[in-house]
């Protein structure tokens, strides 16, 4: 039944002449009635073997999401064998367990509308099972079985290798992809687990046996965190998880060591990739920042709004709105969870305005560094960040994922919830101090990918530059 | 039960049988409200977090453009963020005159360029244009429209233009709902398309980013253009470079006046609001928008495809294959069966094409199928990537071969049930998000099927038999009327 409202039912007194809508001026509206926002409560439990479980119920729809994070990412894989952890993750979700393999495994999931995905990251591999709640008792054990006892079928491995090879073949397809790939290598190092690629050579080293060894060593209960959100009952899910995961014993073999995330950082300076025929230049520039537990992190969040991530940011207003030089100029200061994040800037502009855009970026950075932020910058950034805070937790799945994220890296699980109280007292002087101390133009690694013959001048105007060959990165 | 809800139920229009399933419950939670001027509102309450998402869908897209004016709907979408007669200006009365001077200066400059006037004349006119642009910009409060939203905690502030629709969206703290009413009613009534010339440069950068600097973007544009002979679906939404250079403020204004009429607009509001409380606010802000004449109907109909259309490019590093069969517009009785057909043959790793061509024959690294419907036509689409040992042409033939086995190997009830299960989960995924729910409600309300289709389609799908799906396969998969796009690896 549709609730159709009579158009006269709510007829109100109109005081304006037809066609001229202007009631309250939005600039003068007062919303000081904000009430403190408290995110949905998440319960934390522990299985008998020590696995931590986060739970948040929501019964509006008959859906459940189970997140299983395993500390078995690429950081445990030497650069020469890059791809081990990633491919293992994909084979687990596509190849099934040693009891139910490949096609039967996928039929069991897809025929019931379930999705079982892997998101391999540098430190963790994240698995997620997204299903109708009525299928939880049948499908959760199936997915967990694949994680604990993967089938690792040879045929699936070959398919995954072909897919990686195809991606590798297309790696120099367009200037944007090349710029983004090289940039992270300049910042974190060519061999960094956060920046490196899977290559034909590293793929050759991956076998069923070696994957099995990696799994045996690194997939272990002490590396696992679980989160469940949606339409379930606490007692039932805990019983189910205990059955599936609670009897998982720690293996005797030691896990592979975690390698350094930052292997080398390129020297500050200009790096150029000439791309004849490109009609738009990709500019990426930045340097390492700090970790999220750094006391400057709240400043960084506001600075990001002011510098390059909001519609009122300097980059947006100057580069896009005023000069029309780019569609989506973007800049940010991130705080890494285990290693430093970055101060980064990304701009795409037509070849003939490459130097103009670079000059403008320099001016914006230099102005913030020497002049700090204005009172208006600070006010609008604070208002924006603080009033958007509830959106961070707009869905139950987001609350669960947030808690799992901070827990896994030993931050307080309510880390994000504490930020508003750290942001509120920040002053113009605090922000000015941050900008002058943190911004170091001389430290920028500036990567320019474009058709140099169409630039509006020589890149040498900005100093010495090094020409890069994309095939070597 | 409060008196407002009682009133709603008393005036309810019964269009669907009420079932016990979730989708029926969802239908019942949607409050529909229509103003006298024809503008429609759909409200869905969800009180999980103090947030509300709003999507405004305007039935106006690139299909409504004419020759020489491609990109106009998208241009208007960009300029709709430039403010109104009060927002984004220090003094609109004075600014208006300066904008007229600016447009005249641009036209003079443009005409000089087009007519091949001498360099010195062009230079003088260009300088004059730039000077007028600087004068007009003195009245601009840059970014004020967006800033008001952002400082009020707006997230996801954006808009998009498709072939059929233009949509504006934002999520706000729910206590700021009236702010949205004030902003959007002002934008729909008193927009000022200022900063037009710099914004055009921004859009040209967008075009470079998405299309001209991207082999995949160029390939898609070419493939799309050969798939249609007459219908404007063959034109790029973002527009041709030459047309964009020529668009004037008067073009944007005319398009806005013609298509941004209340009866062409639905706003969906999903989140932590109470319909009872917000409807009077909606009335207050949006009722004064005057009713306007119906926009002109699109006349052009794509004629039946007489043969195979083909485009081949060698501009990238990664070979790709696109293939398309024309089908039906949204709302056609065959639509749902075609959706199910696409799901069975080409969605997921259990689909027929994936198993045959990726797993068994190892001809492709990926393959997928989808059935897309628009207001005026639809298509069964296939996208695939050949392995190193396979050419795109071989992969094309392999797909056709597999499709031709359908009569001997008909779709089974099990396959159909699996497709329905995936459909159900996907539906709930959309519903679970305030933003996506608002997006679907607003868009489908302006579509051929009405917003109820979001929830009723799955019930209709459950009634379809494997035999009916096979009939649609036979009817629409005709190899002689396909469009094919092949991207090969560029020769160094």
PDB file of N, CA, C and O in Angstrom, chain A residues 1-5 7 10 19 21-23 27 31 33-34 60 103 106-107 110 130 163 173 279-280 311-312 320-321 327 350 383-384 387 395, chain B residues 4 8 11-12 15 28-29 32 34 46 82 86 144 150-151 153 175-176 189 199 205 213 279 283-284 288 317 349-350 359-360 365 429 432 452:
ATOM      1  N   UNK A   1       0.842  -1.188   0.000  1.00  0.00           N
ATOM      2  CA  UNK A   1       0.000   0.000   0.000  1.00  0.00           C
ATOM      3  C   UNK A   1       0.884   1.247   0.000  1.00  0.00           C
ATOM      4  O   UNK A   1       1.842   1.342   0.750  1.00  0.00           O
ATOM      5  N   UNK A   2       0.566   2.160  -0.831  1.00  0.00           N
ATOM      6  CA  UNK A   2       1.363   3.381  -0.898  1.00  0.00           C
ATOM      7  C   UNK A   2       0.671   4.460  -0.101  1.00  0.00           C
ATOM      8  O   UNK A   2      -0.537   4.616  -0.171  1.00  0.00           O
ATOM      9  N   UNK A   3       1.462   5.172   0.642  1.00  0.00           N
ATOM     10  CA  UNK A   3       0.888   6.285   1.385  1.00  0.00           C
ATOM     11  C   UNK A   3       0.908   7.501   0.486  1.00  0.00           C
ATOM     12  O   UNK A   3       1.948   8.087   0.242  1.00  0.00           O
ATOM     13  N   UNK A   4      -0.202   7.814  -0.044  1.00  0.00           N
ATOM     14  CA  UNK A   4      -0.249   8.960  -0.944  1.00  0.00           C
ATOM     15  C   UNK A   4      -0.861  10.129  -0.195  1.00  0.00           C
ATOM     16  O   UNK A   4      -1.955  10.029   0.339  1.00  0.00           O
ATOM     17  N   UNK A   5      -0.160  11.187  -0.174  1.00  0.00           N
ATOM     18  CA  UNK A   5      -0.615  12.332   0.598  1.00  0.00           C
ATOM     19  C   UNK A   5      -1.373  13.291  -0.306  1.00  0.00           C
ATOM     20  O   UNK A   5      -0.901  13.655  -1.364  1.00  0.00           O
ATOM     21  N   UNK A   7      -2.564  16.504  -1.919  1.00  0.00           N
ATOM     22  CA  UNK A   7      -1.781  17.734  -2.061  1.00  0.00           C
ATOM     23  C   UNK A   7      -2.375  18.873  -1.256  1.00  0.00           C
ATOM     24  O   UNK A   7      -1.721  19.874  -1.006  1.00  0.00           O
ATOM     25  N   UNK A  10      -1.678  19.021   3.437  1.00  0.00           N
ATOM     26  CA  UNK A  10      -0.723  19.815   4.219  1.00  0.00           C
ATOM     27  C   UNK A  10      -0.571  21.234   3.680  1.00  0.00           C
ATOM     28  O   UNK A  10       0.466  21.852   3.844  1.00  0.00           O
ATOM     29  N   UNK A  19       6.662  31.774  -7.813  1.00  0.00           N
ATOM     30  CA  UNK A  19       7.876  31.819  -8.619  1.00  0.00           C
ATOM     31  C   UNK A  19       9.049  32.459  -7.924  1.00  0.00           C
ATOM     32  O   UNK A  19      10.162  32.357  -8.378  1.00  0.00           O
ATOM     33  N   UNK A  21      10.907  31.964  -4.788  1.00  0.00           N
ATOM     34  CA  UNK A  21      11.080  31.217  -3.558  1.00  0.00           C
ATOM     35  C   UNK A  21      12.224  31.828  -2.775  1.00  0.00           C
ATOM     36  O   UNK A  21      13.338  31.883  -3.261  1.00  0.00           O
ATOM     37  N   UNK A  22      11.976  32.332  -1.638  1.00  0.00           N
ATOM     38  CA  UNK A  22      13.060  32.802  -0.792  1.00  0.00           C
ATOM     39  C   UNK A  22      12.491  32.963   0.599  1.00  0.00           C
ATOM     40  O   UNK A  22      11.973  34.017   0.961  1.00  0.00           O
ATOM     41  N   UNK A  23      12.544  31.903   1.338  1.00  0.00           N
ATOM     42  CA  UNK A  23      12.055  31.996   2.698  1.00  0.00           C
ATOM     43  C   UNK A  23      13.247  32.300   3.581  1.00  0.00           C
ATOM     44  O   UNK A  23      13.920  33.284   3.379  1.00  0.00           O
ATOM     45  N   UNK A  27      22.047  31.011   4.888  1.00  0.00           N
ATOM     46  CA  UNK A  27      23.269  31.479   5.550  1.00  0.00           C
ATOM     47  C   UNK A  27      23.003  31.940   6.971  1.00  0.00           C
ATOM     48  O   UNK A  27      23.920  32.080   7.765  1.00  0.00           O
ATOM     49  N   UNK A  31      21.578  26.195  13.664  1.00  0.00           N
ATOM     50  CA  UNK A  31      21.365  24.796  14.023  1.00  0.00           C
ATOM     51  C   UNK A  31      22.115  24.464  15.311  1.00  0.00           C
ATOM     52  O   UNK A  31      22.760  23.434  15.431  1.00  0.00           O
ATOM     53  N   UNK A  33      20.999  23.501  17.832  1.00  0.00           N
ATOM     54  CA  UNK A  33      20.342  22.463  18.624  1.00  0.00           C
ATOM     55  C   UNK A  33      20.966  21.093  18.413  1.00  0.00           C
ATOM     56  O   UNK A  33      20.376  20.079  18.733  1.00  0.00           O
ATOM     57  N   UNK A  34      22.180  21.071  17.843  1.00  0.00           N
ATOM     58  CA  UNK A  34      22.853  19.780  17.653  1.00  0.00           C
ATOM     59  C   UNK A  34      22.941  19.034  18.975  1.00  0.00           C
ATOM     60  O   UNK A  34      23.360  19.598  19.982  1.00  0.00           O
ATOM     61  N   UNK A  60      16.944  -4.303  10.585  1.00  0.00           N
ATOM     62  CA  UNK A  60      16.035  -3.698   9.603  1.00  0.00           C
ATOM     63  C   UNK A  60      15.880  -4.568   8.362  1.00  0.00           C
ATOM     64  O   UNK A  60      14.796  -4.710   7.817  1.00  0.00           O
ATOM     65  N   UNK A 103      34.069 -25.121  -7.964  1.00  0.00           N
ATOM     66  CA  UNK A 103      32.715 -24.927  -8.490  1.00  0.00           C
ATOM     67  C   UNK A 103      31.640 -25.235  -7.465  1.00  0.00           C
ATOM     68  O   UNK A 103      30.670 -24.480  -7.325  1.00  0.00           O
ATOM     69  N   UNK A 106      31.634 -22.356  -4.991  1.00  0.00           N
ATOM     70  CA  UNK A 106      31.016 -21.120  -5.491  1.00  0.00           C
ATOM     71  C   UNK A 106      29.521 -21.289  -5.700  1.00  0.00           C
ATOM     72  O   UNK A 106      28.746 -20.366  -5.474  1.00  0.00           O
ATOM     73  N   UNK A 107      29.116 -22.472  -6.153  1.00  0.00           N
ATOM     74  CA  UNK A 107      27.681 -22.721  -6.301  1.00  0.00           C
ATOM     75  C   UNK A 107      26.976 -22.552  -4.955  1.00  0.00           C
ATOM     76  O   UNK A 107      25.903 -21.958  -4.871  1.00  0.00           O
ATOM     77  N   UNK A 110      27.020 -18.538  -4.366  1.00  0.00           N
ATOM     78  CA  UNK A 110      26.305 -17.675  -5.333  1.00  0.00           C
ATOM     79  C   UNK A 110      24.859 -18.103  -5.521  1.00  0.00           C
ATOM     80  O   UNK A 110      23.996 -17.262  -5.768  1.00  0.00           O
ATOM     81  N   UNK A 130      28.928 -11.699   2.801  1.00  0.00           N
ATOM     82  CA  UNK A 130      27.732 -10.848   2.781  1.00  0.00           C
ATOM     83  C   UNK A 130      26.566 -11.737   2.350  1.00  0.00           C
ATOM     84  O   UNK A 130      26.530 -12.206   1.205  1.00  0.00           O
ATOM     85  N   UNK A 163      45.144 -13.638 -14.858  1.00  0.00           N
ATOM     86  CA  UNK A 163      44.521 -12.334 -14.601  1.00  0.00           C
ATOM     87  C   UNK A 163      45.564 -11.305 -14.179  1.00  0.00           C
ATOM     88  O   UNK A 163      45.541 -10.157 -14.623  1.00  0.00           O
ATOM     89  N   UNK A 173      48.881   1.576 -19.594  1.00  0.00           N
ATOM     90  CA  UNK A 173      47.781   1.880 -20.503  1.00  0.00           C
ATOM     91  C   UNK A 173      47.493   3.372 -20.610  1.00  0.00           C
ATOM     92  O   UNK A 173      47.199   3.882 -21.669  1.00  0.00           O
ATOM     93  N   UNK A 279      47.093  14.422 -23.684  1.00  0.00           N
ATOM     94  CA  UNK A 279      46.476  15.751 -23.751  1.00  0.00           C
ATOM     95  C   UNK A 279      46.290  16.353 -22.364  1.00  0.00           C
ATOM     96  O   UNK A 279      45.886  17.495 -22.226  1.00  0.00           O
ATOM     97  N   UNK A 280      46.568  15.550 -21.354  1.00  0.00           N
ATOM     98  CA  UNK A 280      46.460  16.063 -19.985  1.00  0.00           C
ATOM     99  C   UNK A 280      47.670  15.587 -19.193  1.00  0.00           C
ATOM    100  O   UNK A 280      48.072  14.431 -19.303  1.00  0.00           O
ATOM    101  N   UNK A 311      35.279  21.382  -0.793  1.00  0.00           N
ATOM    102  CA  UNK A 311      34.864  22.322  -1.828  1.00  0.00           C
ATOM    103  C   UNK A 311      35.285  23.750  -1.491  1.00  0.00           C
ATOM    104  O   UNK A 311      35.240  24.622  -2.337  1.00  0.00           O
ATOM    105  N   UNK A 312      35.668  23.976  -0.235  1.00  0.00           N
ATOM    106  CA  UNK A 312      36.142  25.316   0.126  1.00  0.00           C
ATOM    107  C   UNK A 312      37.668  25.351   0.224  1.00  0.00           C
ATOM    108  O   UNK A 312      38.247  26.328   0.676  1.00  0.00           O
ATOM    109  N   UNK A 320      40.743  25.063  -9.523  1.00  0.00           N
ATOM    110  CA  UNK A 320      39.567  24.721 -10.324  1.00  0.00           C
ATOM    111  C   UNK A 320      38.652  25.925 -10.563  1.00  0.00           C
ATOM    112  O   UNK A 320      38.404  26.322 -11.694  1.00  0.00           O
ATOM    113  N   UNK A 321      38.135  26.493  -9.476  1.00  0.00           N
ATOM    114  CA  UNK A 321      37.090  27.506  -9.638  1.00  0.00           C
ATOM    115  C   UNK A 321      37.617  28.787 -10.285  1.00  0.00           C
ATOM    116  O   UNK A 321      36.998  29.337 -11.184  1.00  0.00           O
ATOM    117  N   UNK A 327      39.826  19.406 -13.141  1.00  0.00           N
ATOM    118  CA  UNK A 327      38.488  18.966 -12.763  1.00  0.00           C
ATOM    119  C   UNK A 327      38.446  18.544 -11.297  1.00  0.00           C
ATOM    120  O   UNK A 327      37.528  18.877 -10.571  1.00  0.00           O
ATOM    121  N   UNK A 350      45.478  20.270 -18.542  1.00  0.00           N
ATOM    122  CA  UNK A 350      45.874  20.134 -19.950  1.00  0.00           C
ATOM    123  C   UNK A 350      47.358  20.473 -20.101  1.00  0.00           C
ATOM    124  O   UNK A 350      47.906  21.260 -19.313  1.00  0.00           O
ATOM    125  N   UNK A 383      33.636  23.631  11.445  1.00  0.00           N
ATOM    126  CA  UNK A 383      32.195  23.399  11.342  1.00  0.00           C
ATOM    127  C   UNK A 383      31.914  22.215  10.435  1.00  0.00           C
ATOM    128  O   UNK A 383      31.070  21.365  10.725  1.00  0.00           O
ATOM    129  N   UNK A 384      32.620  22.180   9.329  1.00  0.00           N
ATOM    130  CA  UNK A 384      32.403  21.114   8.359  1.00  0.00           C
ATOM    131  C   UNK A 384      32.767  19.756   8.948  1.00  0.00           C
ATOM    132  O   UNK A 384      31.992  18.805   8.891  1.00  0.00           O
ATOM    133  N   UNK A 387      30.437  18.803  12.095  1.00  0.00           N
ATOM    134  CA  UNK A 387      29.037  18.488  11.810  1.00  0.00           C
ATOM    135  C   UNK A 387      28.912  17.275  10.899  1.00  0.00           C
ATOM    136  O   UNK A 387      27.854  16.638  10.857  1.00  0.00           O
ATOM    137  N   UNK A 395      26.325   3.742   8.711  1.00  0.00           N
ATOM    138  CA  UNK A 395      25.739   2.407   8.666  1.00  0.00           C
ATOM    139  C   UNK A 395      26.426   1.509   9.697  1.00  0.00           C
ATOM    140  O   UNK A 395      27.593   1.735  10.048  1.00  0.00           O
TER     141      UNK A 395
ATOM    142  N   UNK B   4      -1.520  12.467  11.205  1.00  0.00           N
ATOM    143  CA  UNK B   4      -0.962  12.620   9.867  1.00  0.00           C
ATOM    144  C   UNK B   4      -0.894  11.266   9.159  1.00  0.00           C
ATOM    145  O   UNK B   4      -1.301  11.118   8.006  1.00  0.00           O
ATOM    146  N   UNK B   8      -2.604   9.869   5.831  1.00  0.00           N
ATOM    147  CA  UNK B   8      -1.881   9.264   4.720  1.00  0.00           C
ATOM    148  C   UNK B   8      -2.543   7.949   4.321  1.00  0.00           C
ATOM    149  O   UNK B   8      -2.801   7.688   3.162  1.00  0.00           O
ATOM    150  N   UNK B  11      -5.859   8.314   2.489  1.00  0.00           N
ATOM    151  CA  UNK B  11      -5.793   8.768   1.105  1.00  0.00           C
ATOM    152  C   UNK B  11      -4.883   7.885   0.259  1.00  0.00           C
ATOM    153  O   UNK B  11      -4.478   8.234  -0.822  1.00  0.00           O
ATOM    154  N   UNK B  12      -4.555   6.744   0.815  1.00  0.00           N
ATOM    155  CA  UNK B  12      -3.607   5.882   0.115  1.00  0.00           C
ATOM    156  C   UNK B  12      -4.186   5.326  -1.175  1.00  0.00           C
ATOM    157  O   UNK B  12      -5.371   5.107  -1.302  1.00  0.00           O
ATOM    158  N   UNK B  15      -1.851   0.022  -4.915  1.00  0.00           N
ATOM    159  CA  UNK B  15      -1.413  -0.471  -6.224  1.00  0.00           C
ATOM    160  C   UNK B  15      -0.781  -1.848  -6.134  1.00  0.00           C
ATOM    161  O   UNK B  15      -0.542  -2.490  -7.128  1.00  0.00           O
ATOM    162  N   UNK B  28       5.525   0.004   1.941  1.00  0.00           N
ATOM    163  CA  UNK B  28       4.623   0.643   2.899  1.00  0.00           C
ATOM    164  C   UNK B  28       5.287   1.774   3.670  1.00  0.00           C
ATOM    165  O   UNK B  28       4.606   2.642   4.216  1.00  0.00           O
ATOM    166  N   UNK B  29       6.597   1.749   3.716  1.00  0.00           N
ATOM    167  CA  UNK B  29       7.293   2.795   4.479  1.00  0.00           C
ATOM    168  C   UNK B  29       7.559   4.052   3.650  1.00  0.00           C
ATOM    169  O   UNK B  29       8.039   5.046   4.186  1.00  0.00           O
ATOM    170  N   UNK B  32       4.581   9.226  -0.081  1.00  0.00           N
ATOM    171  CA  UNK B  32       4.592   9.918  -1.371  1.00  0.00           C
ATOM    172  C   UNK B  32       3.859  11.251  -1.203  1.00  0.00           C
ATOM    173  O   UNK B  32       2.765  11.286  -0.652  1.00  0.00           O
ATOM    174  N   UNK B  34       2.903  14.871  -3.393  1.00  0.00           N
ATOM    175  CA  UNK B  34       2.998  15.621  -4.651  1.00  0.00           C
ATOM    176  C   UNK B  34       2.440  17.022  -4.458  1.00  0.00           C
ATOM    177  O   UNK B  34       1.352  17.200  -3.890  1.00  0.00           O
ATOM    178  N   UNK B  46      14.317   6.463   8.375  1.00  0.00           N
ATOM    179  CA  UNK B  46      15.249   5.498   8.974  1.00  0.00           C
ATOM    180  C   UNK B  46      16.013   6.240  10.058  1.00  0.00           C
ATOM    181  O   UNK B  46      16.679   7.240   9.772  1.00  0.00           O
ATOM    182  N   UNK B  82      26.840  27.109  -8.923  1.00  0.00           N
ATOM    183  CA  UNK B  82      27.441  28.442  -8.888  1.00  0.00           C
ATOM    184  C   UNK B  82      26.624  29.457  -8.123  1.00  0.00           C
ATOM    185  O   UNK B  82      26.998  30.628  -8.034  1.00  0.00           O
ATOM    186  N   UNK B  86      20.880  35.235  -4.760  1.00  0.00           N
ATOM    187  CA  UNK B  86      21.367  35.739  -3.469  1.00  0.00           C
ATOM    188  C   UNK B  86      22.624  35.020  -2.982  1.00  0.00           C
ATOM    189  O   UNK B  86      23.462  35.625  -2.320  1.00  0.00           O
ATOM    190  N   UNK B 144      30.290  29.722  -2.702  1.00  0.00           N
ATOM    191  CA  UNK B 144      29.425  29.937  -1.529  1.00  0.00           C
ATOM    192  C   UNK B 144      28.325  28.874  -1.429  1.00  0.00           C
ATOM    193  O   UNK B 144      27.997  28.420  -0.328  1.00  0.00           O
ATOM    194  N   UNK B 150      28.780  22.466   3.074  1.00  0.00           N
ATOM    195  CA  UNK B 150      29.907  21.789   3.727  1.00  0.00           C
ATOM    196  C   UNK B 150      30.074  22.233   5.171  1.00  0.00           C
ATOM    197  O   UNK B 150      30.344  21.419   6.040  1.00  0.00           O
ATOM    198  N   UNK B 151      29.885  23.500   5.428  1.00  0.00           N
ATOM    199  CA  UNK B 151      30.072  23.916   6.820  1.00  0.00           C
ATOM    200  C   UNK B 151      28.925  23.440   7.698  1.00  0.00           C
ATOM    201  O   UNK B 151      29.014  23.472   8.924  1.00  0.00           O
ATOM    202  N   UNK B 153      28.041  20.322   7.557  1.00  0.00           N
ATOM    203  CA  UNK B 153      28.254  18.886   7.678  1.00  0.00           C
ATOM    204  C   UNK B 153      27.784  18.087   6.486  1.00  0.00           C
ATOM    205  O   UNK B 153      27.611  16.869   6.591  1.00  0.00           O
ATOM    206  N   UNK B 175      19.055  17.389  11.443  1.00  0.00           N
ATOM    207  CA  UNK B 175      18.430  18.633  11.930  1.00  0.00           C
ATOM    208  C   UNK B 175      18.619  19.792  10.936  1.00  0.00           C
ATOM    209  O   UNK B 175      18.093  20.874  11.135  1.00  0.00           O
ATOM    210  N   UNK B 176      19.392  19.526   9.849  1.00  0.00           N
ATOM    211  CA  UNK B 176      19.580  20.576   8.829  1.00  0.00           C
ATOM    212  C   UNK B 176      18.661  20.371   7.618  1.00  0.00           C
ATOM    213  O   UNK B 176      18.942  20.883   6.533  1.00  0.00           O
ATOM    214  N   UNK B 189      14.719  27.624  -8.487  1.00  0.00           N
ATOM    215  CA  UNK B 189      13.919  28.773  -8.920  1.00  0.00           C
ATOM    216  C   UNK B 189      14.757  29.933  -9.438  1.00  0.00           C
ATOM    217  O   UNK B 189      14.408  30.564 -10.439  1.00  0.00           O
ATOM    218  N   UNK B 199      34.219  27.514 -15.772  1.00  0.00           N
ATOM    219  CA  UNK B 199      33.668  26.181 -15.531  1.00  0.00           C
ATOM    220  C   UNK B 199      33.724  25.327 -16.799  1.00  0.00           C
ATOM    221  O   UNK B 199      33.885  24.127 -16.738  1.00  0.00           O
ATOM    222  N   UNK B 205      38.580  19.796 -18.899  1.00  0.00           N
ATOM    223  CA  UNK B 205      39.565  18.975 -18.181  1.00  0.00           C
ATOM    224  C   UNK B 205      38.942  17.636 -17.797  1.00  0.00           C
ATOM    225  O   UNK B 205      39.610  16.592 -17.823  1.00  0.00           O
ATOM    226  N   UNK B 213      42.313  11.407 -22.608  1.00  0.00           N
ATOM    227  CA  UNK B 213      43.620  10.945 -22.117  1.00  0.00           C
ATOM    228  C   UNK B 213      43.572   9.488 -21.667  1.00  0.00           C
ATOM    229  O   UNK B 213      44.499   9.008 -21.033  1.00  0.00           O
ATOM    230  N   UNK B 279       6.839  17.468   5.856  1.00  0.00           N
ATOM    231  CA  UNK B 279       5.982  17.805   4.712  1.00  0.00           C
ATOM    232  C   UNK B 279       5.543  19.277   4.739  1.00  0.00           C
ATOM    233  O   UNK B 279       5.598  19.952   3.701  1.00  0.00           O
ATOM    234  N   UNK B 283       6.353  21.882   1.726  1.00  0.00           N
ATOM    235  CA  UNK B 283       5.308  22.698   1.095  1.00  0.00           C
ATOM    236  C   UNK B 283       5.679  24.176   1.099  1.00  0.00           C
ATOM    237  O   UNK B 283       5.511  24.883   0.111  1.00  0.00           O
ATOM    238  N   UNK B 284       6.197  24.592   2.231  1.00  0.00           N
ATOM    239  CA  UNK B 284       6.505  26.003   2.384  1.00  0.00           C
ATOM    240  C   UNK B 284       7.553  26.462   1.371  1.00  0.00           C
ATOM    241  O   UNK B 284       7.449  27.525   0.778  1.00  0.00           O
ATOM    242  N   UNK B 288       5.807  27.273  -3.894  1.00  0.00           N
ATOM    243  CA  UNK B 288       5.791  28.494  -4.711  1.00  0.00           C
ATOM    244  C   UNK B 288       6.436  28.340  -6.099  1.00  0.00           C
ATOM    245  O   UNK B 288       6.287  29.231  -6.939  1.00  0.00           O
ATOM    246  N   UNK B 317      46.956  -0.653 -24.200  1.00  0.00           N
ATOM    247  CA  UNK B 317      47.925  -1.700 -23.871  1.00  0.00           C
ATOM    248  C   UNK B 317      47.221  -2.978 -23.440  1.00  0.00           C
ATOM    249  O   UNK B 317      47.860  -3.950 -23.102  1.00  0.00           O
ATOM    250  N   UNK B 349      30.986 -15.768 -10.920  1.00  0.00           N
ATOM    251  CA  UNK B 349      31.891 -16.847 -11.343  1.00  0.00           C
ATOM    252  C   UNK B 349      31.167 -18.167 -11.558  1.00  0.00           C
ATOM    253  O   UNK B 349      31.785 -19.156 -11.942  1.00  0.00           O
ATOM    254  N   UNK B 350      29.862 -18.182 -11.292  1.00  0.00           N
ATOM    255  CA  UNK B 350      29.104 -19.390 -11.594  1.00  0.00           C
ATOM    256  C   UNK B 350      28.350 -19.246 -12.915  1.00  0.00           C
ATOM    257  O   UNK B 350      27.628 -20.148 -13.321  1.00  0.00           O
ATOM    258  N   UNK B 359      37.245 -20.368 -17.286  1.00  0.00           N
ATOM    259  CA  UNK B 359      37.746 -21.562 -16.588  1.00  0.00           C
ATOM    260  C   UNK B 359      38.041 -22.730 -17.539  1.00  0.00           C
ATOM    261  O   UNK B 359      39.111 -23.325 -17.471  1.00  0.00           O
ATOM    262  N   UNK B 360      37.101 -23.059 -18.413  1.00  0.00           N
ATOM    263  CA  UNK B 360      37.296 -24.259 -19.231  1.00  0.00           C
ATOM    264  C   UNK B 360      38.204 -24.009 -20.431  1.00  0.00           C
ATOM    265  O   UNK B 360      39.194 -24.704 -20.626  1.00  0.00           O
ATOM    266  N   UNK B 365      40.281 -13.504 -19.572  1.00  0.00           N
ATOM    267  CA  UNK B 365      40.688 -13.333 -18.178  1.00  0.00           C
ATOM    268  C   UNK B 365      39.499 -12.871 -17.347  1.00  0.00           C
ATOM    269  O   UNK B 365      39.457 -13.053 -16.140  1.00  0.00           O
ATOM    270  N   UNK B 429      20.951  -4.451  -0.416  1.00  0.00           N
ATOM    271  CA  UNK B 429      22.157  -3.617  -0.317  1.00  0.00           C
ATOM    272  C   UNK B 429      21.832  -2.158  -0.626  1.00  0.00           C
ATOM    273  O   UNK B 429      22.267  -1.242   0.073  1.00  0.00           O
ATOM    274  N   UNK B 432      19.712  -0.610   2.099  1.00  0.00           N
ATOM    275  CA  UNK B 432      20.371  -0.396   3.392  1.00  0.00           C
ATOM    276  C   UNK B 432      21.108   0.937   3.464  1.00  0.00           C
ATOM    277  O   UNK B 432      21.472   1.395   4.539  1.00  0.00           O
ATOM    278  N   UNK B 452       7.788   2.308  -7.304  1.00  0.00           N
ATOM    279  CA  UNK B 452       7.390   1.022  -6.730  1.00  0.00           C
ATOM    280  C   UNK B 452       8.150  -0.140  -7.371  1.00  0.00           C
ATOM    281  O   UNK B 452       8.328  -1.195  -6.760  1.00  0.00           O
TER     282      UNK B 452
END
